[in-house]
Each structure stands twice: as structure tokens, then as C-alpha cells.
Amino acid sequence: MPVSGEAAGAGPDEHARTGLPDAGPEAAGPGPGAATVLHSLDGGVSWITLNRPEAMNAVTWDQRERIIALLADASADPGVRAVVLTATGRGFCAGADLRGAPAPARERVPGDVARTIRLGAQRLIAAVLDCEKPVIAAVNGTAAGIGAHLAFACDLVLAADTATFIEVFVRRGLVPDGGGAYLLPRLVGPQRAKELMFFGDALTAADAERLGLVNRTVPSGELEALAEEWAGRLAAGPTRALALTKQLVNASLDGDRATAFAAEAAAQEINMTTRDANEGVASFVERRSPAYRGC
């Protein structure tokens, strides 16, 4: 099961700083040693599951560091060929819970906030974008603030029909962080991105799919099965070709045509040195299904 296996990332009692009614001070986090991130490896798929359902999975400092480490491990481990990021309970991730962060050694000075964001929320989003394996978000419930950006950074997004996405920052007079102003315009265009960020209204899963933020919306009871199916297909695919494709697509909007074309040619040059590329060509010539090994 996706929520079985390794437990890590425990932290002190905390509550979410999201402004959402379901994740207020009354939602105490688990004590030291509790399993706030669950991890398992099944059939080449790394399942990473946030597990603070009583706090709507508002992500703590410890959880963030654990997720980053697991994504780095997935990149380096040839036995991992796809990743699923999901959560337990009614919330996917209700935002950032900063109360578990190390206590500051001094009074805050200019530059501290920017540094905290660079080393915190932005590192988390970058870890998803830079993971060398395809990452699927299986959004089981509310995804707010950095939680929404965590989902949007994934390569594919599946959502339960009860899920909602909220750009919650404006509700507390904050600028969106965690890569929101980078991700959203690329996914839905600047006008839609501004609408979501200016008003902070809850977006249903169906509306998120209509806008292109979600690939598929399914009934809650079917979400895990669909995530397993998609992840299994990715895990059986040509892993290095998928990694290079992800890299090309993610960079495509940041450069001009000449740069994109050069990157594409270089990626194909690298890819043609892999066993899977040779297997793909050979299987076509021999009129059989390819058997990819991920290398």
C-alpha cells in the first residue's frame, strides 16, 4: 500500500499557518517519533505520503527536508523509475507549517525572509521539478498555498473530485512564494494566474482540470488505483528518455527557439547511448513490444 513502509520526518507539535479553518491551532501535530512522512517502494514506484491528517498535512520543516531527500534518492536510484506524491486524510497539503523550523539565533534582519524562502519552499519545489524520474501528484484533498504549488510542480496531476486548490497567500496579505508566480503563468497563462492569486478563491478539482492544472479528476475511491496505473506505466517506460523529456519541457518556456532546438538535439544525442533507446528501435524493427530496463 502507498502509505506503508518507511516512516520518517517527525517533528514537535505544530499547527498550520495557512489561514484555512481546517488547519488552525487546534490541529496539533504528532509528537516526536511519529510517522509524518511515509515511504514505500513498490514495482519501481517510490510512494511518498504526507501523514499529518489532523493538520490537513500542513508541511513542517522536517517533512520538507524528508521529501527533498526522498526525491534526491529517487533520482540516484536506478531501482526507482517513477514517484507518486500523495497524502492521508482529507487534505493533500494545507500549506507550510513553519513552527517546526529551527529557532532563529537572533532578531530577524533584512534578507532573512528571502533566504528562508530560497532555502525552504523554493528548494522543495525545485526538488520536484529537478527530480530525474517522473513525479505524479495524487491530490486527495485540499491543496493550499505551498501545497498547491507542490502539486503543480509535479509532472502529472491526478485529483479526487473532492479536492480543492487555493492560492491562499492573498488572504493573509502575502506574496505567493514557493514558485507560484513561476508555475501558474506557465500552466494557465498570466490572466488566469492573476485571477487565482488576486482573489484566493477555492478552485474545485473539476475547474482545475478545465484550466489545465489537473490531468484527470476521478472519484475519491478511484484516485489510488489511477495513480498506481499511471505510475506503473511510467515505471515500465524508458526512464532516461522520460528524464530528458521532462528536462526539455520544463526549460522550453525559458529560452528562445534556437536554445530549445539545441537542447533537444543534445538530449537525443545523449539518449541514443542508452540501452532503452536501442531496445525501442530494435523492437520496432522486429515488430514486438519493447522491454525497457530504465537504463
JSON list of N, CA and C in Angstrom, two decimals, residues 41-76:
[
{"chain": "A", "resi": 41, "resn": "LEU", "atom": "N", "xyz": [8.54, 1.54, -1.59]},
{"chain": "A", "resi": 41, "resn": "LEU", "atom": "CA", "xyz": [8.98, 1.31, -2.97]},
{"chain": "A", "resi": 41, "resn": "LEU", "atom": "C", "xyz": [8.30, 0.03, -3.45]},
{"chain": "A", "resi": 42, "resn": "ASP", "atom": "N", "xyz": [7.51, 0.16, -4.51]},
{"chain": "A", "resi": 42, "resn": "ASP", "atom": "CA", "xyz": [6.72, -0.96, -5.00]},
{"chain": "A", "resi": 42, "resn": "ASP", "atom": "C", "xyz": [6.76, -0.98, -6.51]},
{"chain": "A", "resi": 43, "resn": "GLY", "atom": "N", "xyz": [7.35, -2.01, -7.09]},
{"chain": "A", "resi": 43, "resn": "GLY", "atom": "CA", "xyz": [7.37, -2.15, -8.53]},
{"chain": "A", "resi": 43, "resn": "GLY", "atom": "C", "xyz": [8.07, -1.02, -9.25]},
{"chain": "A", "resi": 44, "resn": "GLY", "atom": "N", "xyz": [9.12, -0.49, -8.64]},
{"chain": "A", "resi": 44, "resn": "GLY", "atom": "CA", "xyz": [9.85, 0.62, -9.24]},
{"chain": "A", "resi": 44, "resn": "GLY", "atom": "C", "xyz": [9.23, 1.98, -8.99]},
{"chain": "A", "resi": 45, "resn": "VAL", "atom": "N", "xyz": [8.15, 2.02, -8.21]},
{"chain": "A", "resi": 45, "resn": "VAL", "atom": "CA", "xyz": [7.48, 3.29, -7.90]},
{"chain": "A", "resi": 45, "resn": "VAL", "atom": "C", "xyz": [7.75, 3.67, -6.46]},
{"chain": "A", "resi": 46, "resn": "SER", "atom": "N", "xyz": [8.28, 4.87, -6.26]},
{"chain": "A", "resi": 46, "resn": "SER", "atom": "CA", "xyz": [8.52, 5.42, -4.93]},
{"chain": "A", "resi": 46, "resn": "SER", "atom": "C", "xyz": [7.28, 6.20, -4.51]},
{"chain": "A", "resi": 47, "resn": "TRP", "atom": "N", "xyz": [6.61, 5.72, -3.44]},
{"chain": "A", "resi": 47, "resn": "TRP", "atom": "CA", "xyz": [5.42, 6.40, -2.92]},
{"chain": "A", "resi": 47, "resn": "TRP", "atom": "C", "xyz": [5.84, 7.25, -1.73]},
{"chain": "A", "resi": 48, "resn": "ILE", "atom": "N", "xyz": [5.60, 8.55, -1.83]},
{"chain": "A", "resi": 48, "resn": "ILE", "atom": "CA", "xyz": [5.90, 9.50, -0.75]},
{"chain": "A", "resi": 48, "resn": "ILE", "atom": "C", "xyz": [4.57, 10.06, -0.27]},
{"chain": "A", "resi": 49, "resn": "THR", "atom": "N", "xyz": [4.26, 9.82, 1.01]},
{"chain": "A", "resi": 49, "resn": "THR", "atom": "CA", "xyz": [2.93, 10.16, 1.53]},
{"chain": "A", "resi": 49, "resn": "THR", "atom": "C", "xyz": [3.04, 11.05, 2.75]},
{"chain": "A", "resi": 50, "resn": "LEU", "atom": "N", "xyz": [2.51, 12.27, 2.63]},
{"chain": "A", "resi": 50, "resn": "LEU", "atom": "CA", "xyz": [2.41, 13.15, 3.80]},
{"chain": "A", "resi": 50, "resn": "LEU", "atom": "C", "xyz": [1.39, 12.57, 4.78]},
{"chain": "A", "resi": 51, "resn": "ASN", "atom": "N", "xyz": [1.74, 12.57, 6.06]},
{"chain": "A", "resi": 51, "resn": "ASN", "atom": "CA", "xyz": [0.90, 11.87, 7.03]},
{"chain": "A", "resi": 51, "resn": "ASN", "atom": "C", "xyz": [0.70, 12.68, 8.32]},
{"chain": "A", "resi": 52, "resn": "ARG", "atom": "N", "xyz": [0.10, 13.87, 8.15]},
{"chain": "A", "resi": 52, "resn": "ARG", "atom": "CA", "xyz": [-0.37, 14.65, 9.30]},
{"chain": "A", "resi": 52, "resn": "ARG", "atom": "C", "xyz": [-1.83, 15.01, 9.04]},
{"chain": "A", "resi": 53, "resn": "PRO", "atom": "N", "xyz": [-2.70, 14.02, 8.94]},
{"chain": "A", "resi": 53, "resn": "PRO", "atom": "CA", "xyz": [-4.09, 14.29, 8.55]},
{"chain": "A", "resi": 53, "resn": "PRO", "atom": "C", "xyz": [-4.82, 15.22, 9.50]},
{"chain": "A", "resi": 54, "resn": "GLU", "atom": "N", "xyz": [-4.45, 15.20, 10.80]},
{"chain": "A", "resi": 54, "resn": "GLU", "atom": "CA", "xyz": [-5.12, 16.06, 11.77]},
{"chain": "A", "resi": 54, "resn": "GLU", "atom": "C", "xyz": [-4.79, 17.53, 11.56]},
{"chain": "A", "resi": 55, "resn": "ALA", "atom": "N", "xyz": [-3.72, 17.82, 10.80]},
{"chain": "A", "resi": 55, "resn": "ALA", "atom": "CA", "xyz": [-3.34, 19.19, 10.46]},
{"chain": "A", "resi": 55, "resn": "ALA", "atom": "C", "xyz": [-3.48, 19.45, 8.97]},
{"chain": "A", "resi": 56, "resn": "MET", "atom": "N", "xyz": [-4.32, 18.65, 8.30]},
{"chain": "A", "resi": 56, "resn": "MET", "atom": "CA", "xyz": [-4.54, 18.79, 6.85]},
{"chain": "A", "resi": 56, "resn": "MET", "atom": "C", "xyz": [-3.22, 18.71, 6.10]},
{"chain": "A", "resi": 57, "resn": "ASN", "atom": "N", "xyz": [-2.25, 17.99, 6.69]},
{"chain": "A", "resi": 57, "resn": "ASN", "atom": "CA", "xyz": [-0.94, 17.78, 6.08]},
{"chain": "A", "resi": 57, "resn": "ASN", "atom": "C", "xyz": [-0.19, 19.08, 5.77]},
{"chain": "A", "resi": 58, "resn": "ALA", "atom": "N", "xyz": [-0.40, 20.09, 6.59]},
{"chain": "A", "resi": 58, "resn": "ALA", "atom": "CA", "xyz": [0.46, 21.27, 6.51]},
{"chain": "A", "resi": 58, "resn": "ALA", "atom": "C", "xyz": [1.90, 20.81, 6.70]},
{"chain": "A", "resi": 59, "resn": "VAL", "atom": "N", "xyz": [2.77, 21.18, 5.78]},
{"chain": "A", "resi": 59, "resn": "VAL", "atom": "CA", "xyz": [4.10, 20.59, 5.75]},
{"chain": "A", "resi": 59, "resn": "VAL", "atom": "C", "xyz": [5.04, 21.29, 6.72]},
{"chain": "A", "resi": 60, "resn": "THR", "atom": "N", "xyz": [5.72, 20.50, 7.54]},
{"chain": "A", "resi": 60, "resn": "THR", "atom": "CA", "xyz": [6.66, 21.02, 8.53]},
{"chain": "A", "resi": 60, "resn": "THR", "atom": "C", "xyz": [8.07, 21.08, 7.93]},
{"chain": "A", "resi": 61, "resn": "TRP", "atom": "N", "xyz": [8.96, 21.70, 8.69]},
{"chain": "A", "resi": 61, "resn": "TRP", "atom": "CA", "xyz": [10.37, 21.76, 8.28]},
{"chain": "A", "resi": 61, "resn": "TRP", "atom": "C", "xyz": [10.93, 20.36, 8.11]},
{"chain": "A", "resi": 62, "resn": "ASP", "atom": "N", "xyz": [10.67, 19.48, 9.06]},
{"chain": "A", "resi": 62, "resn": "ASP", "atom": "CA", "xyz": [11.18, 18.11, 8.98]},
{"chain": "A", "resi": 62, "resn": "ASP", "atom": "C", "xyz": [10.62, 17.37, 7.77]},
{"chain": "A", "resi": 63, "resn": "GLN", "atom": "N", "xyz": [9.32, 17.52, 7.54]},
{"chain": "A", "resi": 63, "resn": "GLN", "atom": "CA", "xyz": [8.72, 16.85, 6.39]},
{"chain": "A", "resi": 63, "resn": "GLN", "atom": "C", "xyz": [9.32, 17.35, 5.08]},
{"chain": "A", "resi": 64, "resn": "ARG", "atom": "N", "xyz": [9.48, 18.66, 4.98]},
{"chain": "A", "resi": 64, "resn": "ARG", "atom": "CA", "xyz": [10.06, 19.23, 3.76]},
{"chain": "A", "resi": 64, "resn": "ARG", "atom": "C", "xyz": [11.43, 18.64, 3.48]},
{"chain": "A", "resi": 65, "resn": "GLU", "atom": "N", "xyz": [12.27, 18.58, 4.49]},
{"chain": "A", "resi": 65, "resn": "GLU", "atom": "CA", "xyz": [13.61, 18.04, 4.29]},
{"chain": "A", "resi": 65, "resn": "GLU", "atom": "C", "xyz": [13.57, 16.57, 3.91]},
{"chain": "A", "resi": 66, "resn": "ARG", "atom": "N", "xyz": [12.62, 15.83, 4.48]},
{"chain": "A", "resi": 66, "resn": "ARG", "atom": "CA", "xyz": [12.49, 14.41, 4.15]},
{"chain": "A", "resi": 66, "resn": "ARG", "atom": "C", "xyz": [12.04, 14.21, 2.71]},
{"chain": "A", "resi": 67, "resn": "ILE", "atom": "N", "xyz": [11.08, 15.02, 2.26]},
{"chain": "A", "resi": 67, "resn": "ILE", "atom": "CA", "xyz": [10.60, 14.91, 0.88]},
{"chain": "A", "resi": 67, "resn": "ILE", "atom": "C", "xyz": [11.74, 15.23, -0.09]},
{"chain": "A", "resi": 68, "resn": "ILE", "atom": "N", "xyz": [12.48, 16.29, 0.19]},
{"chain": "A", "resi": 68, "resn": "ILE", "atom": "CA", "xyz": [13.61, 16.66, -0.66]},
{"chain": "A", "resi": 68, "resn": "ILE", "atom": "C", "xyz": [14.61, 15.51, -0.75]},
{"chain": "A", "resi": 69, "resn": "ALA", "atom": "N", "xyz": [14.91, 14.90, 0.39]},
{"chain": "A", "resi": 69, "resn": "ALA", "atom": "CA", "xyz": [15.87, 13.79, 0.41]},
{"chain": "A", "resi": 69, "resn": "ALA", "atom": "C", "xyz": [15.35, 12.58, -0.37]},
{"chain": "A", "resi": 70, "resn": "LEU", "atom": "N", "xyz": [14.07, 12.28, -0.23]},
{"chain": "A", "resi": 70, "resn": "LEU", "atom": "CA", "xyz": [13.50, 11.14, -0.95]},
{"chain": "A", "resi": 70, "resn": "LEU", "atom": "C", "xyz": [13.48, 11.36, -2.45]},
{"chain": "A", "resi": 71, "resn": "LEU", "atom": "N", "xyz": [13.23, 12.59, -2.88]},
{"chain": "A", "resi": 71, "resn": "LEU", "atom": "CA", "xyz": [13.27, 12.89, -4.31]},
{"chain": "A", "resi": 71, "resn": "LEU", "atom": "C", "xyz": [14.69, 12.80, -4.86]},
{"chain": "A", "resi": 72, "resn": "ALA", "atom": "N", "xyz": [15.66, 13.24, -4.07]},
{"chain": "A", "resi": 72, "resn": "ALA", "atom": "CA", "xyz": [17.06, 13.10, -4.49]},
{"chain": "A", "resi": 72, "resn": "ALA", "atom": "C", "xyz": [17.45, 11.63, -4.57]},
{"chain": "A", "resi": 73, "resn": "ASP", "atom": "N", "xyz": [16.99, 10.85, -3.61]},
{"chain": "A", "resi": 73, "resn": "ASP", "atom": "CA", "xyz": [17.25, 9.41, -3.64]},
{"chain": "A", "resi": 73, "resn": "ASP", "atom": "C", "xyz": [16.63, 8.76, -4.88]},
{"chain": "A", "resi": 74, "resn": "ALA", "atom": "N", "xyz": [15.42, 9.19, -5.23]},
{"chain": "A", "resi": 74, "resn": "ALA", "atom": "CA", "xyz": [14.75, 8.64, -6.40]},
{"chain": "A", "resi": 74, "resn": "ALA", "atom": "C", "xyz": [15.54, 8.93, -7.67]},
{"chain": "A", "resi": 75, "resn": "SER", "atom": "N", "xyz": [16.11, 10.13, -7.76]},
{"chain": "A", "resi": 75, "resn": "SER", "atom": "CA", "xyz": [16.92, 10.46, -8.93]},
{"chain": "A", "resi": 75, "resn": "SER", "atom": "C", "xyz": [18.13, 9.55, -9.06]},
{"chain": "A", "resi": 76, "resn": "ALA", "atom": "N", "xyz": [18.75, 9.24, -7.93]},
{"chain": "A", "resi": 76, "resn": "ALA", "atom": "CA", "xyz": [20.01, 8.50, -7.93]},
{"chain": "A", "resi": 76, "resn": "ALA", "atom": "C", "xyz": [19.83, 6.99, -7.98]}
]
